[in-house]
mmCIF file of C-alpha atoms in Angstrom:
data_model
loop_
_atom_site.group_PDB
_atom_site.id
_atom_site.type_symbol
_atom_site.label_atom_id
_atom_site.label_comp_id
_atom_site.label_asym_id
_atom_site.label_seq_id
_atom_site.Cartn_x
_atom_site.Cartn_y
_atom_site.Cartn_z
ATOM 1 C CA GLU A 1 49.706 117.854 60.428
ATOM 2 C CA ALA A 2 52.810 117.850 62.608
ATOM 3 C CA GLY A 3 56.077 118.547 60.853
ATOM 4 C CA VAL A 4 59.515 117.032 61.262
ATOM 5 C CA ALA A 5 60.599 117.411 64.886
ATOM 6 C CA GLN A 6 64.230 117.800 65.926
ATOM 7 C CA SER A 7 66.036 118.255 69.221
ATOM 8 C CA PRO A 8 67.976 119.862 70.658
ATOM 9 C CA ARG A 9 67.683 123.094 68.682
ATOM 10 C CA TYR A 10 71.039 124.406 69.853
ATOM 11 C CA LYS A 11 74.133 122.743 71.248
ATOM 12 C CA ILE A 12 77.597 124.027 72.116
ATOM 13 C CA ILE A 13 80.313 121.470 72.876
ATOM 14 C CA GLU A 14 84.065 121.375 73.099
ATOM 15 C CA LYS A 15 86.110 119.583 70.472
ATOM 16 C CA ARG A 16 86.591 115.888 71.127
ATOM 17 C CA GLN A 17 83.285 115.713 73.029
ATOM 18 C CA SER A 18 80.295 113.810 71.731
ATOM 19 C CA VAL A 19 76.809 114.970 70.775
ATOM 20 C CA ALA A 20 73.585 113.329 69.652
ATOM 21 C CA PHE A 21 70.674 114.746 67.707
ATOM 22 C CA TRP A 22 67.196 113.278 67.551
ATOM 23 C CA CYS A 23 64.618 113.430 64.784
ATOM 24 C CA ASN A 24 61.000 112.365 64.521
ATOM 25 C CA PRO A 25 59.736 112.464 60.924
ATOM 26 C CA ILE A 26 56.253 113.234 59.685
ATOM 27 C CA SER A 27 53.916 110.380 60.507
ATOM 28 C CA GLY A 28 53.844 107.766 57.789
ATOM 29 C CA HIS A 29 56.989 108.952 56.035
ATOM 30 C CA ALA A 30 59.146 105.980 55.171
ATOM 31 C CA THR A 31 62.201 107.912 54.084
ATOM 32 C CA LEU A 32 64.333 109.915 56.507
ATOM 33 C CA TYR A 33 67.359 112.072 55.699
ATOM 34 C CA TRP A 34 70.090 113.811 57.653
ATOM 35 C CA TYR A 35 71.708 116.803 55.978
ATOM 36 C CA GLN A 36 74.629 118.934 57.138
ATOM 37 C CA GLN A 37 74.502 122.658 56.379
ATOM 38 C CA ILE A 38 77.704 124.583 56.972
ATOM 39 C CA LEU A 39 77.338 128.358 57.197
ATOM 40 C CA GLY A 40 77.213 129.913 53.738
ATOM 41 C CA GLN A 41 76.668 126.630 51.927
ATOM 42 C CA GLY A 42 73.762 124.537 50.776
ATOM 43 C CA PRO A 43 72.756 121.434 52.715
ATOM 44 C CA LYS A 44 74.711 118.270 51.980
ATOM 45 C CA LEU A 45 73.216 114.805 52.395
ATOM 46 C CA LEU A 46 74.867 112.745 55.121
ATOM 47 C CA ILE A 47 72.647 109.678 55.233
ATOM 48 C CA GLN A 48 69.306 108.437 53.954
ATOM 49 C CA PHE A 49 67.109 105.746 55.480
ATOM 50 C CA GLN A 50 64.253 103.855 53.883
ATOM 51 C CA ASN A 51 62.292 102.521 56.866
ATOM 52 C CA ASN A 52 65.060 101.147 59.100
ATOM 53 C CA GLY A 53 67.555 100.409 56.329
ATOM 54 C CA VAL A 54 70.342 102.658 55.050
ATOM 55 C CA VAL A 55 69.931 103.678 51.395
ATOM 56 C CA ASP A 56 72.891 106.044 51.050
ATOM 57 C CA ASP A 57 75.604 106.909 53.567
ATOM 58 C CA SER A 58 78.376 107.633 51.088
ATOM 59 C CA GLN A 59 78.903 111.190 52.412
ATOM 60 C CA LEU A 60 78.847 110.260 56.100
ATOM 61 C CA PRO A 61 82.281 110.542 57.804
ATOM 62 C CA LYS A 62 82.005 107.137 59.387
ATOM 63 C CA ASP A 63 85.067 107.506 61.569
ATOM 64 C CA ARG A 64 83.166 109.987 63.757
ATOM 65 C CA PHE A 65 79.534 110.110 62.624
ATOM 66 C CA SER A 66 76.924 107.423 63.133
ATOM 67 C CA ALA A 67 73.180 107.310 62.657
ATOM 68 C CA GLU A 68 70.455 104.818 63.349
ATOM 69 C CA ARG A 69 66.753 104.385 62.791
ATOM 70 C CA LEU A 70 66.149 101.179 64.660
ATOM 71 C CA LYS A 71 62.360 100.947 64.519
ATOM 72 C CA GLY A 72 61.919 102.735 61.207
ATOM 73 C CA VAL A 73 60.439 105.866 62.778
ATOM 74 C CA ASP A 74 62.633 108.271 64.714
ATOM 75 C CA SER A 75 66.358 108.569 64.216
ATOM 76 C CA THR A 76 69.491 109.615 66.064
ATOM 77 C CA LEU A 77 72.631 111.159 64.599
ATOM 78 C CA LYS A 78 75.765 111.010 66.748
ATOM 79 C CA ILE A 79 79.128 112.701 66.426
ATOM 80 C CA GLN A 80 82.052 111.365 68.458
ATOM 81 C CA PRO A 81 84.574 112.894 68.791
ATOM 82 C CA ALA A 82 83.540 116.287 67.438
ATOM 83 C CA LYS A 83 85.889 118.519 65.469
ATOM 84 C CA LEU A 84 85.740 122.262 64.962
ATOM 85 C CA GLU A 85 84.718 121.763 61.329
ATOM 86 C CA ASP A 86 81.587 119.904 62.456
ATOM 87 C CA SER A 87 80.035 123.227 63.457
ATOM 88 C CA ALA A 88 76.938 123.351 61.285
ATOM 89 C CA VAL A 89 73.196 122.989 61.242
ATOM 90 C CA TYR A 90 72.056 119.374 61.123
ATOM 91 C CA LEU A 91 68.794 119.127 59.254
ATOM 92 C CA CYS A 92 66.501 116.162 59.418
ATOM 93 C CA ALA A 93 64.017 115.655 56.612
ATOM 94 C CA SER A 94 61.439 113.101 55.596
ATOM 95 C CA SER A 95 59.334 112.066 52.637
ATOM 96 C CA LEU A 96 56.599 109.539 51.933
ATOM 97 C CA ALA A 97 58.821 107.410 49.759
ATOM 98 C CA ALA A 98 61.883 107.785 47.612
ATOM 99 C CA GLY A 99 62.241 106.886 43.992
ATOM 100 C CA HIS A 100 59.710 108.962 42.085
ATOM 101 C CA SER A 101 59.821 112.372 40.466
ATOM 102 C CA GLY A 102 57.062 113.904 42.552
ATOM 103 C CA ASN A 103 58.804 113.134 45.818
ATOM 104 C CA THR A 104 58.571 116.140 48.149
ATOM 105 C CA ILE A 105 61.023 116.292 51.023
ATOM 106 C CA TYR A 106 60.054 118.164 54.189
ATOM 107 C CA PHE A 107 62.635 119.592 56.577
ATOM 108 C CA GLY A 108 62.752 120.152 60.301
ATOM 109 C CA GLU A 109 63.989 123.377 61.882
ATOM 110 C CA GLY A 110 67.466 121.992 62.376
ATOM 111 C CA SER A 111 69.865 121.395 65.234
ATOM 112 C CA TRP A 112 72.528 124.092 65.420
ATOM 113 C CA LEU A 113 75.889 122.750 66.585
ATOM 114 C CA THR A 114 78.836 124.891 67.625
ATOM 115 C CA VAL A 115 82.111 123.136 68.427
ATOM 116 C CA VAL A 116 84.601 125.270 70.372
ATOM 117 C CA GLY B 1 77.594 114.278 38.767
ATOM 118 C CA ASP B 2 74.439 116.267 39.338
ATOM 119 C CA SER B 3 74.901 119.852 40.482
ATOM 120 C CA VAL B 4 73.089 123.155 40.962
ATOM 121 C CA THR B 5 74.544 126.623 40.445
ATOM 122 C CA GLN B 6 72.914 129.735 41.855
ATOM 123 C CA MET B 7 73.763 133.375 41.422
ATOM 124 C CA GLU B 8 76.006 134.792 44.099
ATOM 125 C CA GLY B 9 74.466 136.970 46.747
ATOM 126 C CA PRO B 10 73.621 138.930 48.635
ATOM 127 C CA VAL B 11 70.817 140.466 46.643
ATOM 128 C CA THR B 12 69.666 143.760 48.124
ATOM 129 C CA LEU B 13 66.386 145.278 46.965
ATOM 130 C CA SER B 14 63.925 147.932 47.968
ATOM 131 C CA GLU B 15 60.372 146.946 48.791
ATOM 132 C CA GLU B 16 58.172 146.443 45.696
ATOM 133 C CA ALA B 17 61.176 145.843 43.423
ATOM 134 C CA PHE B 18 61.282 142.948 40.939
ATOM 135 C CA LEU B 19 63.288 139.918 41.964
ATOM 136 C CA THR B 20 65.161 137.386 39.865
ATOM 137 C CA ILE B 21 67.463 134.745 41.323
ATOM 138 C CA ASN B 22 69.165 132.661 38.661
ATOM 139 C CA CYS B 23 69.532 128.908 38.956
ATOM 140 C CA THR B 24 70.987 126.455 36.466
ATOM 141 C CA TYR B 25 71.539 122.756 36.842
ATOM 142 C CA THR B 26 73.532 119.851 35.469
ATOM 143 C CA ALA B 27 71.894 116.463 35.667
ATOM 144 C CA THR B 28 71.188 113.234 33.879
ATOM 145 C CA GLY B 29 67.721 113.251 32.396
ATOM 146 C CA TYR B 30 65.032 115.623 33.603
ATOM 147 C CA PRO B 31 65.052 115.911 37.368
ATOM 148 C CA SER B 32 62.375 117.543 39.482
ATOM 149 C CA LEU B 33 63.391 121.061 40.514
ATOM 150 C CA PHE B 34 62.691 122.932 43.721
ATOM 151 C CA TRP B 35 63.100 126.258 45.452
ATOM 152 C CA TYR B 36 63.420 126.188 49.218
ATOM 153 C CA VAL B 37 63.474 129.240 51.500
ATOM 154 C CA GLN B 38 65.201 129.564 54.862
ATOM 155 C CA TYR B 39 64.157 132.428 57.124
ATOM 156 C CA PRO B 40 66.597 133.550 59.836
ATOM 157 C CA GLY B 41 66.914 130.937 62.563
ATOM 158 C CA GLU B 42 64.549 128.507 60.861
ATOM 159 C CA GLY B 43 64.772 125.349 58.811
ATOM 160 C CA LEU B 44 64.151 124.920 55.104
ATOM 161 C CA GLN B 45 60.649 125.384 53.760
ATOM 162 C CA LEU B 46 59.534 124.254 50.340
ATOM 163 C CA LEU B 47 58.597 127.336 48.315
ATOM 164 C CA LEU B 48 57.688 125.791 44.959
ATOM 165 C CA LYS B 49 58.528 122.942 42.639
ATOM 166 C CA ALA B 50 58.271 121.746 39.046
ATOM 167 C CA THR B 51 58.475 118.126 37.968
ATOM 168 C CA LYS B 52 58.751 118.346 34.187
ATOM 169 C CA ALA B 53 59.858 120.637 31.393
ATOM 170 C CA ASP B 54 57.812 123.822 30.884
ATOM 171 C CA ASP B 55 56.074 123.366 34.226
ATOM 172 C CA LYS B 56 55.678 126.559 36.230
ATOM 173 C CA GLY B 57 55.795 126.348 39.991
ATOM 174 C CA SER B 58 54.255 129.181 41.970
ATOM 175 C CA ASN B 59 53.592 130.114 45.579
ATOM 176 C CA LYS B 60 53.250 133.330 47.607
ATOM 177 C CA GLY B 61 53.803 135.454 44.489
ATOM 178 C CA PHE B 62 57.006 133.630 43.544
ATOM 179 C CA GLU B 63 57.281 131.788 40.239
ATOM 180 C CA ALA B 64 59.814 129.621 38.468
ATOM 181 C CA THR B 65 59.602 127.874 35.097
ATOM 182 C CA TYR B 66 61.418 124.637 34.271
ATOM 183 C CA ARG B 67 63.419 125.343 31.094
ATOM 184 C CA LYS B 68 65.096 122.232 29.741
ATOM 185 C CA GLU B 69 66.647 124.068 26.756
ATOM 186 C CA THR B 70 68.654 126.277 29.073
ATOM 187 C CA THR B 71 68.688 123.847 32.049
ATOM 188 C CA SER B 72 67.415 126.674 34.230
ATOM 189 C CA PHE B 73 64.840 127.277 36.954
ATOM 190 C CA HIS B 74 65.063 130.984 37.751
ATOM 191 C CA LEU B 75 63.044 132.337 40.667
ATOM 192 C CA GLU B 76 61.026 135.529 40.126
ATOM 193 C CA LYS B 77 58.694 137.772 42.079
ATOM 194 C CA GLY B 78 57.086 140.901 40.760
ATOM 195 C CA SER B 79 57.051 142.913 43.982
ATOM 196 C CA VAL B 80 59.140 141.861 46.978
ATOM 197 C CA GLN B 81 58.303 142.629 50.589
ATOM 198 C CA VAL B 82 60.519 143.066 53.639
ATOM 199 C CA SER B 83 59.177 139.738 54.901
ATOM 200 C CA ASP B 84 60.727 137.996 51.872
ATOM 201 C CA SER B 85 64.196 138.582 53.320
ATOM 202 C CA ALA B 86 65.692 135.103 53.617
ATOM 203 C CA VAL B 87 68.099 132.673 51.989
ATOM 204 C CA TYR B 88 66.784 130.958 48.871
ATOM 205 C CA PHE B 89 68.058 127.552 47.754
ATOM 206 C CA CYS B 90 67.585 125.966 44.362
ATOM 207 C CA ALA B 91 67.665 122.178 44.371
ATOM 208 C CA LEU B 92 67.150 119.172 42.147
ATOM 209 C CA LEU B 93 66.016 115.682 42.950
ATOM 210 C CA ASN B 94 68.565 113.156 41.793
ATOM 211 C CA GLN B 95 67.655 110.760 39.002
ATOM 212 C CA ALA B 96 66.769 107.983 41.390
ATOM 213 C CA GLY B 97 64.329 110.368 43.045
ATOM 214 C CA THR B 98 65.930 109.691 46.368
ATOM 215 C CA ALA B 99 67.723 112.823 47.540
ATOM 216 C CA LEU B 100 68.025 116.556 46.973
ATOM 217 C CA ILE B 101 71.133 118.285 45.672
ATOM 218 C CA PHE B 102 71.296 121.953 46.645
ATOM 219 C CA GLY B 103 72.917 125.081 45.352
ATOM 220 C CA LYS B 104 74.874 127.261 47.758
ATOM 221 C CA GLY B 105 71.966 129.572 48.436
ATOM 222 C CA THR B 106 71.293 133.238 47.682
ATOM 223 C CA THR B 107 70.660 135.718 50.454
ATOM 224 C CA LEU B 108 67.917 138.255 49.749
ATOM 225 C CA SER B 109 67.644 141.408 51.819
ATOM 226 C CA VAL B 110 64.666 143.694 51.258
ATOM 227 C CA SER B 111 64.524 147.150 52.826
ATOM 228 C CA SER B 112 61.513 149.417 53.251
#
């Protein structure tokens, strides 16, 4: 079974530029997550989708970050304009469905962003 | 709110040593608990999980028991290998079952 696919794996941009990350979840997974992992810290949830609707985006810095999952499958996370503190690994994850105790969340390999 | 606390790292061990990484949590109710592992340059991989009190999760020689009395989920392995060198994250699933909340991670370095 194919896992969660992400691209690009690595990206270096200058501050104030924009960047977009793409994610394709495991087939059949209704729930998709974007997490931000800053070096030395645990991942922090940015946004969660259930199919093509947003469930939780309370931690998403909406002045510069946006995400969409238009057809309820793959998703794009965009940062514009980027700041130095956005340097992190952006992890996409998916699960069959949210809302039950046995829910297992599977992660992609991450997109590593460096803002200079 | 819900939170996870892990022991500070790095943890440095010799091959075949016993490993314990402590994890405690604060949460409403009895959340599902997880250990994820992140090898250098890779994403997070689920190592093991437990969904209710007294459950023991196990995988690849690692074990962790869900202790509701002490709100803990400590990770153990009887004999570590160099290939176990990685960052280990303890996490809980929030009460709604919708998202994971992670600890800060513990780096394990095993030398031969």
